[in-house]
mmCIF file of C-alpha atoms and ligand atoms in Angstrom:
data_model
loop_
_atom_site.group_PDB
_atom_site.id
_atom_site.type_symbol
_atom_site.label_atom_id
_atom_site.label_comp_id
_atom_site.label_asym_id
_atom_site.label_seq_id
_atom_site.Cartn_x
_atom_site.Cartn_y
_atom_site.Cartn_z
ATOM 1 C CA UNK M 1 -57.642 15.534 4.909
ATOM 2 C CA UNK M 2 -53.979 15.626 4.536
ATOM 3 C CA UNK M 3 -51.656 16.933 1.937
ATOM 4 C CA UNK M 4 -51.606 13.401 0.078
ATOM 5 C CA UNK M 5 -55.058 12.391 0.007
ATOM 6 C CA UNK M 6 -55.703 15.764 -1.936
ATOM 7 C CA UNK M 7 -53.370 14.445 -5.009
ATOM 8 C CA UNK M 8 -56.211 12.103 -6.085
ATOM 9 C CA UNK M 9 -59.170 14.600 -6.096
ATOM 10 C CA UNK M 10 -57.461 17.542 -7.853
ATOM 11 C CA UNK M 11 -55.018 16.001 -10.131
ATOM 12 C CA UNK M 12 -54.199 19.237 -12.492
ATOM 13 C CA UNK M 13 -53.108 21.376 -8.840
ATOM 14 C CA UNK M 14 -49.385 21.009 -7.888
ATOM 15 C CA UNK M 15 -49.597 18.477 -5.285
ATOM 16 C CA UNK M 16 -46.760 19.999 -3.103
ATOM 17 C CA UNK M 17 -47.424 23.898 -3.395
ATOM 18 C CA UNK M 18 -44.287 25.734 -1.258
ATOM 19 C CA UNK M 19 -47.117 27.297 0.907
ATOM 20 C CA UNK M 20 -48.008 23.830 1.906
ATOM 21 C CA UNK M 21 -44.579 22.795 2.993
ATOM 22 C CA UNK M 22 -44.941 22.653 6.644
ATOM 23 C CA UNK M 23 -42.375 23.230 8.781
ATOM 24 C CA UNK M 24 -39.441 25.708 7.677
ATOM 25 C CA UNK M 25 -36.093 24.370 7.143
ATOM 26 C CA UNK M 26 -34.388 25.819 10.353
ATOM 27 C CA UNK M 27 -37.552 24.622 12.236
ATOM 28 C CA UNK M 28 -36.528 21.123 10.966
ATOM 29 C CA UNK M 29 -32.599 21.582 11.553
ATOM 30 C CA UNK M 30 -33.195 23.865 14.753
ATOM 31 C CA UNK M 31 -31.180 26.201 13.144
ATOM 32 C CA UNK M 32 -28.156 23.882 12.424
ATOM 33 C CA UNK M 33 -27.115 24.361 8.904
ATOM 34 C CA UNK M 34 -24.184 22.293 7.862
ATOM 35 C CA UNK M 35 -23.657 23.875 4.507
ATOM 36 C CA UNK M 36 -22.697 27.241 6.565
ATOM 37 C CA UNK M 37 -18.726 26.194 6.460
ATOM 38 C CA UNK M 38 -18.883 24.512 3.114
ATOM 39 C CA UNK M 39 -19.821 27.987 1.377
ATOM 40 C CA UNK M 40 -16.331 29.208 0.137
ATOM 41 C CA UNK M 41 -13.079 27.951 -0.819
ATOM 42 C CA UNK M 42 -11.708 29.799 2.558
ATOM 43 C CA UNK M 43 -13.973 28.276 5.222
ATOM 44 C CA UNK M 44 -13.638 24.856 3.871
ATOM 45 C CA UNK M 45 -9.929 25.282 3.903
ATOM 46 C CA UNK M 46 -10.443 26.114 7.799
ATOM 47 C CA UNK M 47 -12.323 23.598 8.574
ATOM 48 C CA UNK M 48 -10.375 20.344 6.597
ATOM 49 C CA UNK M 49 -9.555 17.666 8.726
ATOM 50 C CA UNK M 50 -7.352 15.541 7.018
ATOM 51 C CA UNK M 51 -4.370 16.661 4.489
ATOM 52 C CA UNK M 52 -2.283 14.960 2.390
ATOM 53 C CA UNK M 53 1.511 16.397 2.082
ATOM 54 C CA UNK M 54 4.455 14.821 0.627
ATOM 55 C CA UNK M 55 5.761 13.238 4.144
ATOM 56 C CA UNK M 56 2.963 10.932 3.734
ATOM 57 C CA UNK M 57 4.393 9.314 0.579
ATOM 58 C CA UNK M 58 6.113 6.116 0.012
ATOM 59 C CA UNK M 59 6.936 5.228 -3.508
ATOM 60 C CA UNK M 60 7.368 1.254 -4.705
ATOM 61 C CA UNK M 61 10.124 0.932 -7.108
ATOM 62 C CA UNK M 62 10.631 -1.671 -9.523
ATOM 63 C CA UNK M 63 13.750 -3.509 -10.408
ATOM 64 C CA UNK M 64 15.532 -5.665 -13.351
ATOM 65 C CA UNK M 65 18.760 -6.473 -14.224
ATOM 66 C CA UNK M 66 21.185 -4.503 -16.680
ATOM 67 C CA UNK M 67 22.160 -1.289 -17.479
ATOM 68 C CA UNK M 68 20.474 2.086 -18.599
ATOM 69 C CA UNK M 69 17.361 -0.261 -18.692
ATOM 70 C CA UNK M 70 13.856 1.093 -18.253
ATOM 71 C CA UNK M 71 11.159 -0.850 -19.286
ATOM 72 C CA UNK M 72 7.425 -0.008 -18.806
ATOM 73 C CA UNK M 73 5.124 -2.172 -17.117
ATOM 74 C CA UNK M 74 1.984 -2.626 -19.496
ATOM 75 C CA UNK M 75 -0.688 -3.096 -16.827
ATOM 76 C CA UNK M 76 0.435 -0.068 -14.966
ATOM 77 C CA UNK M 77 0.318 3.267 -16.779
ATOM 78 C CA UNK M 78 3.329 5.208 -15.981
ATOM 79 C CA UNK M 79 5.100 2.829 -14.031
ATOM 80 C CA UNK M 80 8.259 1.271 -15.033
ATOM 81 C CA UNK M 81 11.011 -1.268 -13.857
ATOM 82 C CA UNK M 82 14.464 -0.018 -13.625
ATOM 83 C CA UNK M 83 18.015 -1.340 -13.776
ATOM 84 C CA UNK M 84 19.978 -0.402 -10.720
ATOM 85 C CA UNK M 85 21.403 2.532 -12.277
ATOM 86 C CA UNK M 86 18.636 3.992 -13.290
ATOM 87 C CA UNK M 87 16.860 3.110 -9.906
ATOM 88 C CA UNK M 88 19.672 5.319 -8.289
ATOM 89 C CA UNK M 89 18.074 8.446 -10.467
ATOM 90 C CA UNK M 90 14.946 7.495 -9.471
ATOM 91 C CA UNK M 91 15.919 7.733 -6.061
ATOM 92 C CA UNK M 92 17.503 10.655 -6.861
ATOM 93 C CA UNK M 93 14.334 12.342 -8.298
ATOM 94 C CA UNK M 94 12.178 10.938 -5.113
ATOM 95 C CA UNK M 95 14.592 12.950 -2.793
ATOM 96 C CA UNK M 96 14.331 15.836 -4.733
ATOM 97 C CA UNK M 97 10.185 15.998 -4.686
ATOM 98 C CA UNK M 98 11.051 15.346 -0.873
ATOM 99 C CA UNK M 99 9.767 12.093 -0.986
ATOM 100 C CA UNK M 100 10.837 10.426 2.663
ATOM 101 C CA UNK M 101 11.317 6.501 1.110
ATOM 102 C CA UNK M 102 11.195 3.958 -1.254
ATOM 103 C CA UNK M 103 10.138 0.556 -1.182
ATOM 104 C CA UNK M 104 12.054 -1.841 -3.803
ATOM 105 C CA UNK M 105 10.678 -4.927 -5.246
ATOM 106 C CA UNK M 106 13.028 -6.781 -7.672
ATOM 107 C CA UNK M 107 12.011 -8.605 -11.114
ATOM 108 C CA UNK M 108 14.468 -11.569 -10.602
ATOM 109 C CA UNK M 109 15.774 -13.276 -13.692
ATOM 110 C CA UNK M 110 13.994 -16.756 -14.130
ATOM 111 C CA UNK M 111 16.848 -18.415 -14.268
ATOM 112 C CA UNK M 112 17.825 -17.583 -10.656
ATOM 113 C CA UNK M 113 14.814 -18.667 -9.469
ATOM 114 C CA UNK M 114 14.216 -21.996 -7.688
ATOM 115 C CA UNK M 115 11.589 -23.766 -5.423
ATOM 116 C CA UNK M 116 13.022 -22.599 -2.372
ATOM 117 C CA UNK M 117 13.977 -18.972 -3.741
ATOM 118 C CA UNK M 118 17.527 -19.463 -2.559
ATOM 119 C CA UNK M 119 18.427 -16.365 -4.592
ATOM 120 C CA UNK M 120 17.179 -14.491 -1.734
ATOM 121 C CA UNK M 121 20.303 -15.256 0.328
ATOM 122 C CA UNK M 122 22.997 -13.775 -2.280
ATOM 123 C CA UNK M 123 24.562 -10.817 -1.039
ATOM 124 C CA UNK M 124 24.711 -9.438 -4.411
ATOM 125 C CA UNK M 125 21.281 -10.149 -5.553
ATOM 126 C CA UNK M 126 19.569 -7.418 -7.487
ATOM 127 C CA UNK M 127 17.766 -6.191 -4.314
ATOM 128 C CA UNK M 128 21.059 -5.748 -2.222
ATOM 129 C CA UNK M 129 23.073 -4.075 -5.348
ATOM 130 C CA UNK M 130 20.297 -1.377 -5.546
ATOM 131 C CA UNK M 131 20.354 -1.148 -2.025
ATOM 132 C CA UNK M 132 23.757 -0.438 -1.883
ATOM 133 C CA UNK M 133 23.768 1.919 -4.922
ATOM 134 C CA UNK M 134 20.886 4.045 -3.750
ATOM 135 C CA UNK M 135 22.321 4.328 -0.264
ATOM 136 C CA UNK M 136 25.623 5.291 -1.488
ATOM 137 C CA UNK M 137 24.276 8.153 -4.021
ATOM 138 C CA UNK M 138 21.420 9.085 -1.979
ATOM 139 C CA UNK M 139 21.422 8.623 1.742
ATOM 140 C CA UNK M 140 18.905 10.947 2.755
ATOM 141 C CA UNK M 141 16.058 9.076 1.411
ATOM 142 C CA UNK M 142 14.698 5.595 3.531
ATOM 143 C CA UNK M 143 15.131 2.376 1.985
ATOM 144 C CA UNK M 144 12.486 -0.179 2.716
ATOM 145 C CA UNK M 145 13.261 -3.649 1.374
ATOM 146 C CA UNK M 146 10.399 -6.222 1.010
ATOM 147 C CA UNK M 147 11.450 -9.746 2.417
ATOM 148 C CA UNK M 148 8.976 -12.086 0.719
ATOM 149 C CA UNK M 149 10.364 -15.384 -1.316
ATOM 150 C CA UNK M 150 7.686 -14.736 -4.166
ATOM 151 C CA UNK M 151 10.261 -12.829 -6.598
ATOM 152 C CA UNK M 152 12.819 -15.362 -6.211
ATOM 153 C CA UNK M 153 10.598 -18.677 -6.146
ATOM 154 C CA UNK M 154 9.828 -20.622 -9.434
ATOM 155 C CA UNK M 155 6.037 -21.417 -8.218
ATOM 156 C CA UNK M 156 5.635 -17.433 -7.367
ATOM 157 C CA UNK M 157 4.372 -18.371 -3.485
ATOM 158 C CA UNK M 158 5.971 -16.196 -0.876
ATOM 159 C CA UNK M 159 7.044 -19.344 0.999
ATOM 160 C CA UNK M 160 9.137 -22.582 0.585
ATOM 161 C CA UNK M 161 6.777 -25.291 -0.945
ATOM 162 C CA UNK M 162 7.028 -28.624 -0.309
ATOM 163 C CA UNK M 163 4.223 -31.451 -1.128
ATOM 164 C CA UNK M 164 1.990 -28.827 -2.298
ATOM 165 C CA UNK M 165 2.213 -26.650 1.095
ATOM 166 C CA UNK M 166 4.105 -23.422 1.838
ATOM 167 C CA UNK M 167 5.907 -24.556 4.914
ATOM 168 C CA UNK M 168 5.756 -21.931 7.349
ATOM 169 C CA UNK M 169 9.075 -22.451 9.888
ATOM 170 C CA UNK M 170 11.529 -23.198 7.069
ATOM 171 C CA UNK M 171 10.015 -20.179 5.296
ATOM 172 C CA UNK M 172 10.617 -18.001 8.574
ATOM 173 C CA UNK M 173 14.567 -19.284 8.579
ATOM 174 C CA UNK M 174 15.178 -18.345 4.982
ATOM 175 C CA UNK M 175 13.200 -14.998 4.962
ATOM 176 C CA UNK M 176 14.923 -14.127 8.705
ATOM 177 C CA UNK M 177 18.547 -14.754 6.850
ATOM 178 C CA UNK M 178 17.579 -12.536 3.646
ATOM 179 C CA UNK M 179 16.349 -9.950 6.112
ATOM 180 C CA UNK M 180 19.946 -10.030 7.748
ATOM 181 C CA UNK M 181 21.694 -9.525 4.733
ATOM 182 C CA UNK M 182 19.294 -6.670 3.365
ATOM 183 C CA UNK M 183 20.439 -4.932 6.592
ATOM 184 C CA UNK M 184 23.836 -5.508 5.758
ATOM 185 C CA UNK M 185 23.227 -4.070 2.477
ATOM 186 C CA UNK M 186 21.923 -1.111 4.174
ATOM 187 C CA UNK M 187 18.158 -1.241 4.217
ATOM 188 C CA UNK M 188 16.758 1.234 6.741
ATOM 189 C CA UNK M 189 13.465 -0.706 7.419
ATOM 190 C CA UNK M 190 12.714 -4.474 6.502
ATOM 191 C CA UNK M 191 9.411 -5.115 5.383
ATOM 192 C CA UNK M 192 7.982 -8.868 5.727
ATOM 193 C CA UNK M 193 5.163 -9.401 3.191
ATOM 194 C CA UNK M 194 5.159 -13.156 3.335
ATOM 195 C CA UNK M 195 2.385 -13.616 6.197
ATOM 196 C CA UNK M 196 4.312 -16.512 7.756
ATOM 197 C CA UNK M 197 3.677 -17.139 11.649
ATOM 198 C CA UNK M 198 6.706 -15.583 13.655
ATOM 199 C CA UNK M 199 8.545 -13.678 10.878
ATOM 200 C CA UNK M 200 8.460 -10.939 12.947
ATOM 201 C CA UNK M 201 10.081 -12.001 16.112
ATOM 202 C CA UNK M 202 12.560 -14.247 14.403
ATOM 203 C CA UNK M 203 13.791 -11.472 12.168
ATOM 204 C CA UNK M 204 13.921 -8.722 15.249
ATOM 205 C CA UNK M 205 16.033 -11.372 16.918
ATOM 206 C CA UNK M 206 18.106 -12.105 14.186
ATOM 207 C CA UNK M 207 18.805 -7.824 13.210
ATOM 208 C CA UNK M 208 19.742 -7.417 17.083
ATOM 209 C CA UNK M 209 21.936 -10.384 17.305
ATOM 210 C CA UNK M 210 24.037 -9.113 14.397
ATOM 211 C CA UNK M 211 24.107 -5.489 15.409
ATOM 212 C CA UNK M 212 20.817 -4.143 13.326
ATOM 213 C CA UNK M 213 18.925 -2.891 16.522
ATOM 214 C CA UNK M 214 18.545 0.514 14.040
ATOM 215 C CA UNK M 215 17.035 -1.166 11.628
ATOM 216 C CA UNK M 216 12.962 -0.910 11.762
ATOM 217 C CA UNK M 217 10.362 -3.341 10.767
ATOM 218 C CA UNK M 218 7.555 -2.424 9.029
ATOM 219 C CA UNK M 219 5.070 -5.720 9.018
ATOM 220 C CA UNK M 220 2.723 -6.055 6.435
ATOM 221 C CA UNK M 221 0.863 -7.543 9.235
ATOM 222 C CA UNK M 222 -2.632 -7.430 7.545
ATOM 223 C CA UNK M 223 -2.287 -8.426 4.079
ATOM 224 C CA UNK M 224 -5.387 -9.707 2.403
ATOM 225 C CA UNK M 225 -5.642 -12.806 -0.340
ATOM 226 C CA UNK M 226 -6.916 -9.872 -2.859
ATOM 227 C CA UNK M 227 -7.582 -10.020 -6.415
ATOM 228 C CA UNK M 228 -6.212 -6.190 -6.603
ATOM 229 C CA UNK M 229 -2.414 -7.517 -6.686
ATOM 230 C CA UNK M 230 -2.762 -8.658 -10.527
ATOM 231 C CA UNK M 231 -0.481 -5.726 -12.291
ATOM 232 C CA UNK M 232 2.172 -6.203 -9.470
ATOM 233 C CA UNK M 233 2.368 -9.675 -10.476
ATOM 234 C CA UNK M 234 3.130 -8.879 -14.080
ATOM 235 C CA UNK M 235 5.650 -5.998 -12.921
ATOM 236 C CA UNK M 236 7.777 -8.604 -10.811
ATOM 237 C CA UNK M 237 7.258 -11.425 -13.526
ATOM 238 C CA UNK M 238 5.467 -13.857 -10.890
ATOM 239 C CA UNK M 239 1.877 -13.702 -12.790
ATOM 240 C CA UNK M 240 2.463 -16.827 -14.948
ATOM 241 C CA UNK M 241 4.186 -18.206 -12.728
ATOM 242 C CA UNK M 242 1.688 -18.739 -9.410
ATOM 243 C CA UNK M 243 0.037 -22.152 -9.147
ATOM 244 C CA UNK M 244 -3.029 -21.869 -6.729
ATOM 245 C CA UNK M 245 -3.649 -18.966 -4.602
ATOM 246 C CA UNK M 246 -2.091 -17.887 -1.085
ATOM 247 C CA UNK M 247 -4.855 -17.980 0.889
ATOM 248 C CA UNK M 248 -3.400 -20.641 3.398
ATOM 249 C CA UNK M 249 -1.272 -17.349 4.333
ATOM 250 C CA UNK M 250 -2.815 -14.060 3.641
ATOM 251 C CA UNK M 251 -5.810 -13.048 5.294
ATOM 252 C CA UNK M 252 -9.351 -13.836 4.121
ATOM 253 C CA UNK M 253 -10.907 -10.740 2.574
ATOM 254 C CA UNK M 254 -14.144 -11.332 4.727
ATOM 255 C CA UNK M 255 -12.112 -10.970 8.308
ATOM 256 C CA UNK M 256 -11.424 -8.037 10.197
ATOM 257 C CA UNK M 257 -10.889 -9.482 13.863
ATOM 258 C CA UNK M 258 -8.308 -11.942 12.240
ATOM 259 C CA UNK M 259 -6.442 -8.843 11.071
ATOM 260 C CA UNK M 260 -6.631 -7.088 14.559
ATOM 261 C CA UNK M 261 -4.905 -10.532 15.965
ATOM 262 C CA UNK M 262 -2.498 -10.783 13.270
ATOM 263 C CA UNK M 263 -1.302 -7.188 13.900
ATOM 264 C CA UNK M 264 -1.502 -7.676 17.613
ATOM 265 C CA UNK M 265 0.772 -10.788 17.079
ATOM 266 C CA UNK M 266 3.382 -8.357 14.971
ATOM 267 C CA UNK M 267 3.683 -5.865 17.403
ATOM 268 C CA UNK M 268 3.952 -8.062 20.613
ATOM 269 C CA UNK M 269 6.859 -9.517 18.520
ATOM 270 C CA UNK M 270 8.459 -6.292 17.539
ATOM 271 C CA UNK M 271 6.970 -4.543 14.819
ATOM 272 C CA UNK M 272 7.775 -0.822 14.509
ATOM 273 C CA UNK M 273 5.065 -0.150 12.138
ATOM 274 C CA UNK M 274 1.875 -1.870 10.339
ATOM 275 C CA UNK M 275 0.474 -1.880 6.481
ATOM 276 C CA UNK M 276 -2.622 -2.637 5.751
ATOM 277 C CA UNK M 277 -2.790 -4.219 2.279
ATOM 278 C CA UNK M 278 -4.655 -3.672 -0.077
ATOM 279 C CA UNK M 279 -5.923 0.180 0.963
ATOM 280 C CA UNK M 280 -8.656 1.255 -0.588
ATOM 281 C CA UNK M 281 -10.986 -1.464 -0.016
ATOM 282 C CA UNK M 282 -9.822 -2.050 3.245
ATOM 283 C CA UNK M 283 -10.024 1.569 5.078
ATOM 284 C CA UNK M 284 -12.029 -0.172 7.881
ATOM 285 C CA UNK M 285 -9.181 -2.057 8.980
ATOM 286 C CA UNK M 286 -7.006 0.613 8.892
ATOM 287 C CA UNK M 287 -9.282 2.943 11.121
ATOM 288 C CA UNK M 288 -9.239 -0.288 13.395
ATOM 289 C CA UNK M 289 -5.729 -0.787 13.675
ATOM 290 C CA UNK M 290 -4.899 3.060 14.181
ATOM 291 C CA UNK M 291 -7.536 3.412 17.370
ATOM 292 C CA UNK M 292 -6.950 0.200 18.767
ATOM 293 C CA UNK M 293 -2.750 0.149 18.883
ATOM 294 C CA UNK M 294 -2.121 3.857 18.256
ATOM 295 C CA UNK M 295 1.111 2.544 15.907
ATOM 296 C CA UNK M 296 2.584 4.237 12.733
ATOM 297 C CA UNK M 297 -0.262 2.853 10.242
ATOM 298 C CA UNK M 298 0.525 2.528 6.719
ATOM 299 C CA UNK M 299 -1.772 1.602 3.548
ATOM 300 C CA UNK M 300 -0.624 0.159 0.500
ATOM 301 C CA UNK M 301 -2.296 1.225 -2.487
ATOM 302 C CA UNK M 302 -1.788 -1.487 -4.456
ATOM 303 C CA UNK M 303 -1.024 -2.071 -8.096
ATOM 304 C CA UNK M 304 -4.774 -2.934 -8.876
ATOM 305 C CA UNK M 305 -5.862 -0.006 -7.138
ATOM 306 C CA UNK M 306 -3.729 2.111 -9.152
ATOM 307 C CA UNK M 307 -4.508 0.539 -12.514
ATOM 308 C CA UNK M 308 -8.134 0.848 -11.763
ATOM 309 C CA UNK M 309 -8.049 4.786 -11.700
ATOM 310 C CA UNK M 310 -5.567 5.124 -14.370
ATOM 311 C CA UNK M 311 -7.589 3.050 -16.903
ATOM 312 C CA UNK M 312 -10.937 4.848 -16.195
ATOM 313 C CA UNK M 313 -9.095 8.130 -16.651
ATOM 314 C CA UNK M 314 -7.390 6.929 -19.603
ATOM 315 C CA UNK M 315 -11.277 5.851 -21.006
ATOM 316 C CA UNK M 316 -12.205 9.481 -20.108
ATOM 317 C CA UNK M 317 -14.485 7.786 -17.352
ATOM 318 C CA UNK M 318 -13.012 9.817 -14.494
ATOM 319 C CA UNK M 319 -10.949 12.750 -13.529
ATOM 320 C CA UNK M 320 -7.690 10.704 -13.053
ATOM 321 C CA UNK M 321 -5.794 13.692 -10.801
ATOM 322 C CA UNK M 322 -8.990 13.992 -8.886
ATOM 323 C CA UNK M 323 -9.020 10.410 -8.142
ATOM 324 C CA UNK M 324 -5.978 9.958 -7.274
ATOM 325 C CA UNK M 325 -5.956 12.665 -4.763
ATOM 326 C CA UNK M 326 -8.886 11.884 -3.210
ATOM 327 C CA UNK M 327 -7.997 8.314 -2.962
ATOM 328 C CA UNK M 328 -4.736 9.357 -1.263
ATOM 329 C CA UNK M 329 -6.828 11.971 1.285
ATOM 330 C CA UNK M 330 -8.999 9.282 1.914
ATOM 331 C CA UNK M 331 -6.111 6.962 3.652
ATOM 332 C CA UNK M 332 -5.612 9.986 5.481
ATOM 333 C CA UNK M 333 -8.638 10.083 6.866
ATOM 334 C CA UNK M 334 -8.909 6.454 7.515
ATOM 335 C CA UNK M 335 -6.216 6.950 10.266
ATOM 336 C CA UNK M 336 -3.041 6.445 7.984
ATOM 337 C CA UNK M 337 0.445 7.731 9.016
ATOM 338 C CA UNK M 338 1.649 7.269 5.050
ATOM 339 C CA UNK M 339 0.276 5.730 2.072
ATOM 340 C CA UNK M 340 2.753 3.218 -0.120
ATOM 341 C CA UNK M 341 1.334 4.682 -3.582
ATOM 342 C CA UNK M 342 2.807 4.467 -7.500
ATOM 343 C CA UNK M 343 0.967 7.674 -7.790
ATOM 344 C CA UNK M 344 4.212 8.947 -5.505
ATOM 345 C CA UNK M 345 6.078 10.999 -7.776
ATOM 346 C CA UNK M 346 2.897 12.421 -9.605
ATOM 347 C CA UNK M 347 1.244 13.427 -6.237
ATOM 348 C CA UNK M 348 4.687 14.908 -5.048
ATOM 349 C CA UNK M 349 4.766 17.008 -8.241
ATOM 350 C CA UNK M 350 1.322 18.792 -7.513
ATOM 351 C CA UNK M 351 1.641 19.379 -3.890
HETATM 352 C C1 PBG B 1 3.989 -10.590 -2.020
HETATM 353 C C2 PBG B 1 3.834 -9.148 -2.772
HETATM 354 C C3 PBG B 1 2.448 -9.070 -3.245
HETATM 355 C C4 PBG B 1 2.530 -7.265 -3.718
HETATM 356 C C5 PBG B 1 3.974 -6.745 -3.375
HETATM 357 N N1 PBG B 1 4.823 -7.784 -2.386
HETATM 358 C C6 PBG B 1 1.427 -9.754 -3.515
HETATM 359 C C7 PBG B 1 1.262 -10.889 -3.998
HETATM 360 O O1 PBG B 1 2.226 -10.718 -5.584
HETATM 361 O O2 PBG B 1 0.612 -11.851 -4.044
HETATM 362 C C8 PBG B 1 1.768 -6.451 -4.208
HETATM 363 C C9 PBG B 1 1.836 -5.173 -4.290
HETATM 364 C C10 PBG B 1 1.154 -4.424 -5.479
HETATM 365 O O3 PBG B 1 -0.035 -5.244 -5.884
HETATM 366 O O4 PBG B 1 0.864 -3.375 -5.713
HETATM 367 N N2 PBG B 1 4.855 -10.596 -1.368
#
């Protein structure tokens, strides 16, 4: 008779009396106890594998035209768009907090957007003016500029739209010219986020031909056709404009080998750093890229990820501070060298 069959015959007796427990825990584990090192704060700190520091943070900064303007982004509590003069103040604040770099994203006036995103080529566009002003005032902070056409197009796509198609090669030519303009303005790192084929090689060639060998390329190598970009599209004012989706150029969220091939291609063309975007739902991609290429690897904790944590915290459903820190630590554990995150100033203050 085993201890289970006894339950039926003596229903009133405790079915699993301690004396009946069988092997001791030490017999089961062979004397190994994982909880030994978890017993106190000091021992947990000693064995902690991943650490989040202020050096891991890149702050995305939204720009608007005008002066002395700070406009909250409704879908991203705590995030605002800044006119160039206030963006400079924010960059100063980030430098004081020890944040190594910022990444700028412009909300371009509707009147300046067209089918081809031609205002991206204007040396005096919002993004280039911000770069010049920030470089002049805060030379010690790194400036990463995004070169996709979506802030500049009347349809919200990252490329030039012709007969219902996002045309690859023409788009590459245009973002390459825009990238050179950004380097002239003083960008330290060019971050192409458009996912056109051949853009990294074209931009590297053009930068080198113009004497910008020192300007790095941070490739949004694995950018997925994701639903998590929603709040960002409100922030730069493309939400209502976008027709259709970006599935013909961003990666299918179902694919991981394809992400690996995309990263391999970008590295072959001259990318210095890789970004995985979005972040948290794609930690497996981070780990694969890091293990395969051993390159500087970053994740973009995108707007939707930020807003989910903020919204749940505002409702009292999660502890916002703890969720923020845990999410960022998870990127480090997955193999990230750094994270683009809207939490950057909040975290830096806490660290
Ligand atoms: C497009 C771009 C996107 C983001 C930054 N640049 C994606 C998109 O709108 O399709 C998203 C950033 C975020 O969600 O925080 N070049």
